[in-house]
Amino acid sequence: MAREKKHRSRGRRSPLAAAALIGAGLLITGAVYAGASAAFAASDTQSASTQLTVEDGEKLFQANCATCHGLDLQGTANGPSLYGVGELATEFQLSTGRMPLQMQGPQAPQKAPQFTEDQILAISSYVQSEAPGPTFPEERLLDGEGDVAHGAELFRVNCAMCHNVAAAGGALTEGKYAPALTETSALHIYAAMVTGPQNMPVFGDMNLSDEDKRDIISALLFQQQSVQIGGFSLGSLGPVSEGLFVWIFGIGALVAVTVWITAKSN
């Protein structure tokens, strides 16, 4: 009898082992399901992106843009006409999040884009098909291999009065401002020069040739990639930020030292 009980006790499984086995099974099942879901989602996204056409862009435009710009791109009381705008300006406005406009104000702020890249290209293609305008440039103009020195000189002459000589941006009148170009892509720098968004003038070929634009883009890309030396850049905003730094920290340090010496002498 004792041997029979001992044999039965050895063959009995612990409840913890059963719980561990069930937990392991659930983890494996969950991992397999998550991996399969991610794979299906990726394939669905890829197939959806390859299926976006001009017709898809038209549907997206009608659902998100026509309220202000009109079903025929003719414009309304709430938004300008898009005749002659073209795909370059459309891509710029949508990719930088300036459109759709969140609220009326002195200037459309840059924010996270509402659409995916494929959706933006589809809407841009639709606008180009209905209201042709400036189109995407050849890759050579965006490669950053132009004359950096010449581009920096052109930028100082044509752009620095608004965007600051260090491309850090600056304030304009009536609550408007010139944005910083420290992280702007080559395509959007070109698009801004060609289309003149908001307060920026259009720089046509009579003002700046394609080679001039390439040189300016090269200078700005070089500046974006350069390493700041010589201490704090202070936003590269010039004497204003430098003067504030001196007043706050320099004069503050002198006052603190004066108070300390007076306390010690007393």
Short mmCIF file of C-alpha atoms in Angstrom, two decimals:
data_model
loop_
_atom_site.label_atom_id
_atom_site.label_comp_id
_atom_site.label_asym_id
_atom_site.label_seq_id
_atom_site.Cartn_x
_atom_site.Cartn_y
_atom_site.Cartn_z
CA MET A 1 0.00 0.00 0.00
CA ALA A 2 2.80 2.43 0.89
CA ARG A 3 4.55 1.75 -2.41
CA GLU A 4 1.29 2.29 -4.33
CA LYS A 5 0.68 5.67 -2.64
CA LYS A 6 4.28 6.71 -3.30
CA HIS A 7 3.91 5.82 -6.96
CA ARG A 8 0.68 7.80 -7.24
CA SER A 9 2.23 10.86 -5.59
CA ARG A 10 5.11 10.81 -8.04
CA GLY A 11 2.74 10.73 -11.01
CA ARG A 12 0.60 13.62 -9.78
CA ARG A 13 1.31 16.99 -11.55
CA SER A 14 1.63 20.25 -9.68
CA PRO A 15 -1.09 22.90 -10.32
CA LEU A 16 1.68 25.49 -10.89
CA ALA A 17 3.11 23.42 -13.74
CA ALA A 18 -0.28 23.32 -15.43
CA ALA A 19 -0.71 27.09 -15.03
CA ALA A 20 2.78 27.67 -16.43
CA LEU A 21 2.02 25.44 -19.41
CA ILE A 22 -1.22 27.31 -20.13
CA GLY A 23 0.54 30.67 -19.79
CA ALA A 24 3.29 29.62 -22.18
CA GLY A 25 0.70 28.48 -24.69
CA LEU A 26 -1.13 31.79 -24.48
CA LEU A 27 2.12 33.75 -24.95
CA ILE A 28 3.08 31.72 -28.01
CA THR A 29 -0.41 32.07 -29.48
CA GLY A 30 -0.40 35.84 -28.85
CA ALA A 31 3.04 36.25 -30.42
CA VAL A 32 2.01 34.31 -33.52
CA TYR A 33 -1.22 36.32 -33.81
CA ALA A 34 0.58 39.65 -33.39
CA GLY A 35 3.15 38.73 -36.02
CA ALA A 36 0.50 37.60 -38.47
CA SER A 37 -1.56 40.77 -37.87
CA ALA A 38 1.48 42.98 -38.46
CA ALA A 39 2.31 41.13 -41.66
CA PHE A 40 -1.25 41.44 -42.95
CA ALA A 41 -1.36 45.14 -41.98
CA ALA A 42 1.92 45.80 -43.80
CA SER A 43 0.70 44.02 -46.90
CA ASP A 44 -2.61 45.89 -46.78
CA THR A 45 -0.80 49.23 -46.40
CA GLN A 46 1.53 48.43 -49.28
CA SER A 47 -1.32 47.37 -51.54
CA ALA A 48 -3.33 50.45 -50.56
CA SER A 49 -0.39 52.74 -51.28
CA THR A 50 0.15 51.23 -54.72
CA GLN A 51 -3.53 51.62 -55.57
CA LEU A 52 -3.78 55.37 -54.93
CA THR A 53 -4.52 57.14 -58.21
CA VAL A 54 -5.65 60.54 -59.40
CA GLU A 55 -9.23 59.41 -58.78
CA ASP A 56 -8.32 58.63 -55.18
CA GLY A 57 -6.77 62.07 -54.93
CA GLU A 58 -9.99 63.60 -56.22
CA LYS A 59 -12.02 61.81 -53.54
CA LEU A 60 -9.60 62.92 -50.83
CA PHE A 61 -9.73 66.48 -52.14
CA GLN A 62 -13.53 66.55 -52.19
CA ALA A 63 -13.72 65.16 -48.66
CA ASN A 64 -11.06 67.39 -47.09
CA CYS A 65 -10.34 70.45 -49.25
CA ALA A 66 -13.41 71.30 -51.36
CA THR A 67 -15.21 73.04 -48.48
CA CYS A 68 -12.75 75.93 -48.72
CA HIS A 69 -11.32 75.61 -52.22
CA GLY A 70 -14.46 74.52 -54.09
CA LEU A 71 -15.33 71.29 -55.87
CA ASP A 72 -13.83 72.66 -59.09
CA LEU A 73 -10.83 74.29 -57.36
CA GLN A 74 -12.39 77.68 -58.14
CA GLY A 75 -12.09 78.92 -54.56
CA THR A 76 -14.71 80.15 -52.12
CA ALA A 77 -15.12 82.88 -49.55
CA ASN A 78 -13.14 80.70 -47.15
CA GLY A 79 -10.23 79.78 -49.42
CA PRO A 80 -8.43 80.93 -52.55
CA SER A 81 -8.67 79.43 -56.01
CA LEU A 82 -6.16 76.71 -56.84
CA TYR A 83 -6.02 77.45 -60.57
CA GLY A 84 -2.37 77.38 -61.59
CA VAL A 85 -1.19 76.16 -58.19
CA GLY A 86 0.06 72.78 -59.38
CA GLU A 87 1.36 69.76 -57.55
CA LEU A 88 4.51 71.31 -56.09
CA ALA A 89 2.66 73.88 -53.98
CA THR A 90 0.02 71.30 -53.02
CA GLU A 91 2.65 68.85 -51.79
CA PHE A 92 4.41 71.63 -49.86
CA GLN A 93 1.26 72.80 -48.08
CA LEU A 94 0.06 69.29 -47.20
CA SER A 95 3.43 67.79 -46.23
CA THR A 96 4.27 70.65 -43.89
CA GLY A 97 0.85 70.42 -42.26
CA ARG A 98 -0.08 73.98 -43.16
CA MET A 99 -3.12 72.58 -44.95
CA PRO A 100 -5.81 71.71 -44.12
CA LEU A 101 -5.93 74.96 -42.19
CA GLN A 102 -6.65 74.44 -38.51
CA MET A 103 -7.96 77.94 -37.83
CA GLN A 104 -7.91 81.39 -39.38
CA GLY A 105 -4.97 83.53 -38.35
CA PRO A 106 -2.20 85.79 -39.62
CA GLN A 107 -0.31 82.78 -40.92
CA ALA A 108 -0.83 79.05 -41.34
CA PRO A 109 1.43 77.31 -38.80
CA GLN A 110 3.50 74.27 -39.63
CA LYS A 111 2.27 71.08 -37.91
CA ALA A 112 2.20 67.33 -38.36
CA PRO A 113 0.67 66.37 -41.73
CA GLN A 114 -2.87 64.99 -41.70
CA PHE A 115 -2.34 62.67 -44.68
CA THR A 116 0.13 59.95 -45.53
CA GLU A 117 2.80 60.54 -48.16
CA ASP A 118 0.89 58.48 -50.74
CA GLN A 119 -2.34 60.37 -50.05
CA ILE A 120 -0.50 63.69 -50.40
CA LEU A 121 0.96 62.64 -53.75
CA ALA A 122 -2.47 61.49 -54.93
CA ILE A 123 -4.08 64.83 -54.02
CA SER A 124 -1.17 66.70 -55.63
CA SER A 125 -1.56 64.68 -58.83
CA TYR A 126 -5.27 65.49 -58.92
CA VAL A 127 -4.62 69.22 -58.49
CA GLN A 128 -1.97 69.08 -61.21
CA SER A 129 -4.42 67.33 -63.57
CA GLU A 130 -7.12 69.94 -62.98
CA ALA A 131 -5.07 73.09 -62.38
CA PRO A 132 -1.56 72.65 -63.84
CA GLY A 133 1.23 74.62 -62.24
CA PRO A 134 4.81 74.25 -60.95
CA THR A 135 5.87 70.62 -60.80
CA PHE A 136 8.59 68.69 -59.01
CA PRO A 137 12.19 69.58 -59.98
CA GLU A 138 14.83 67.23 -61.28
CA GLU A 139 16.85 65.50 -58.57
CA ARG A 140 20.03 67.33 -59.56
CA LEU A 141 18.69 70.59 -58.17
CA LEU A 142 18.18 68.99 -54.75
CA ASP A 143 21.43 67.02 -54.43
CA GLY A 144 23.26 69.66 -52.36
CA GLU A 145 26.27 69.56 -54.68
CA GLY A 146 26.04 73.15 -55.85
CA ASP A 147 28.33 76.10 -55.09
CA VAL A 148 27.91 76.60 -51.33
CA ALA A 149 29.77 79.93 -51.21
CA HIS A 150 27.73 81.40 -54.06
CA GLY A 151 24.53 80.06 -52.51
CA ALA A 152 25.34 81.64 -49.15
CA GLU A 153 25.92 85.00 -50.86
CA LEU A 154 22.60 84.73 -52.73
CA PHE A 155 20.83 83.80 -49.51
CA ARG A 156 22.24 86.85 -47.69
CA VAL A 157 21.11 89.14 -50.51
CA ASN A 158 17.65 87.69 -51.15
CA CYS A 159 16.51 85.83 -48.04
CA ALA A 160 18.40 86.85 -44.90
CA MET A 161 16.34 89.98 -44.26
CA CYS A 162 13.39 87.72 -43.36
CA HIS A 163 14.87 84.33 -42.51
CA ASN A 164 17.95 85.65 -40.62
CA VAL A 165 21.48 85.25 -41.94
CA ALA A 166 21.74 81.94 -40.08
CA ALA A 167 18.35 80.77 -41.45
CA ALA A 168 16.96 80.80 -37.89
CA GLY A 169 13.78 82.62 -38.92
CA GLY A 170 12.50 86.01 -37.88
CA ALA A 171 9.45 88.08 -37.02
CA LEU A 172 7.46 90.03 -39.63
CA THR A 173 4.59 92.48 -39.28
CA GLU A 174 1.05 91.85 -37.94
CA GLY A 175 1.87 88.57 -36.23
CA LYS A 176 3.48 86.99 -39.28
CA TYR A 177 6.91 85.40 -39.30
CA ALA A 178 9.52 83.83 -41.55
CA PRO A 179 10.06 80.23 -40.42
CA ALA A 180 13.43 78.75 -39.57
CA LEU A 181 15.07 76.72 -42.32
CA THR A 182 17.32 74.69 -40.05
CA GLU A 183 15.40 71.44 -40.69
CA THR A 184 13.63 72.17 -43.98
CA SER A 185 14.13 69.61 -46.73
CA ALA A 186 15.70 70.48 -50.08
CA LEU A 187 12.40 69.87 -51.88
CA HIS A 188 10.49 72.26 -49.63
CA ILE A 189 13.19 74.94 -49.90
CA TYR A 190 12.86 74.73 -53.67
CA ALA A 191 9.06 74.69 -53.50
CA ALA A 192 9.04 77.80 -51.32
CA MET A 193 11.24 79.69 -53.79
CA VAL A 194 9.15 78.65 -56.78
CA THR A 195 5.63 78.94 -55.34
CA GLY A 196 6.02 81.73 -52.77
CA PRO A 197 3.86 80.43 -49.91
CA GLN A 198 2.09 82.95 -47.66
CA ASN A 199 4.35 86.01 -47.18
CA MET A 200 7.24 84.79 -49.29
CA PRO A 201 7.74 86.25 -52.78
CA VAL A 202 8.07 84.03 -55.83
CA PHE A 203 11.63 83.78 -57.15
CA GLY A 204 11.20 83.10 -60.86
CA ASP A 205 13.95 82.36 -63.33
CA MET A 206 14.38 86.08 -63.94
CA ASN A 207 15.33 86.51 -60.27
CA LEU A 208 17.10 83.25 -59.52
CA SER A 209 18.00 80.65 -62.13
CA ASP A 210 17.76 76.94 -61.44
CA GLU A 211 21.50 76.90 -60.76
CA ASP A 212 21.11 79.78 -58.30
CA LYS A 213 18.36 77.89 -56.51
CA ARG A 214 20.56 74.80 -56.43
CA ASP A 215 23.38 76.83 -54.88
CA ILE A 216 21.07 78.30 -52.20
CA ILE A 217 19.75 74.83 -51.36
CA SER A 218 23.32 73.53 -51.15
CA ALA A 219 24.31 76.36 -48.79
CA LEU A 220 21.33 75.72 -46.50
CA LEU A 221 21.93 71.96 -46.45
CA PHE A 222 25.58 72.58 -45.65
CA GLN A 223 24.57 74.87 -42.81
CA GLN A 224 22.13 72.27 -41.46
CA GLN A 225 24.85 69.64 -41.36
CA SER A 226 27.63 71.86 -40.02
CA VAL A 227 28.80 71.54 -36.42
CA GLN A 228 28.32 74.61 -34.21
CA ILE A 229 31.66 75.81 -32.81
CA GLY A 230 32.62 78.69 -30.56
CA GLY A 231 30.20 78.12 -27.68
CA PHE A 232 26.42 78.42 -27.50
CA SER A 233 24.64 79.44 -30.71
CA LEU A 234 21.79 81.08 -28.70
CA GLY A 235 19.43 80.33 -31.54
CA SER A 236 21.67 82.20 -34.01
CA LEU A 237 19.36 85.19 -33.56
CA GLY A 238 22.12 87.77 -33.36
CA PRO A 239 22.64 90.63 -30.88
CA VAL A 240 19.18 90.36 -29.29
CA SER A 241 19.70 86.92 -27.79
CA GLU A 242 23.35 87.69 -27.05
CA GLY A 243 22.40 90.91 -25.23
CA LEU A 244 19.75 89.11 -23.16
CA PHE A 245 22.29 86.44 -22.25
CA VAL A 246 24.78 89.09 -21.09
CA TRP A 247 22.16 90.96 -19.06
CA ILE A 248 20.64 87.91 -17.41
CA PHE A 249 23.77 85.91 -16.67
CA GLY A 250 26.62 88.44 -16.89
CA ILE A 251 25.05 91.30 -14.92
CA GLY A 252 23.34 88.76 -12.64
CA ALA A 253 26.70 87.18 -11.82
CA LEU A 254 28.23 90.61 -11.09
CA VAL A 255 25.37 91.50 -8.75
CA ALA A 256 25.69 88.15 -6.96
CA VAL A 257 29.46 88.64 -6.49
CA THR A 258 28.91 92.20 -5.21
CA VAL A 259 26.34 91.01 -2.67
CA TRP A 260 28.67 88.22 -1.54
CA ILE A 261 31.64 90.60 -1.07
CA THR A 262 29.47 93.07 0.86
CA ALA A 263 28.17 90.29 3.13
CA LYS A 264 31.71 89.05 3.81
CA SER A 265 33.00 92.53 4.62
CA ASN A 266 30.17 93.16 7.07
#
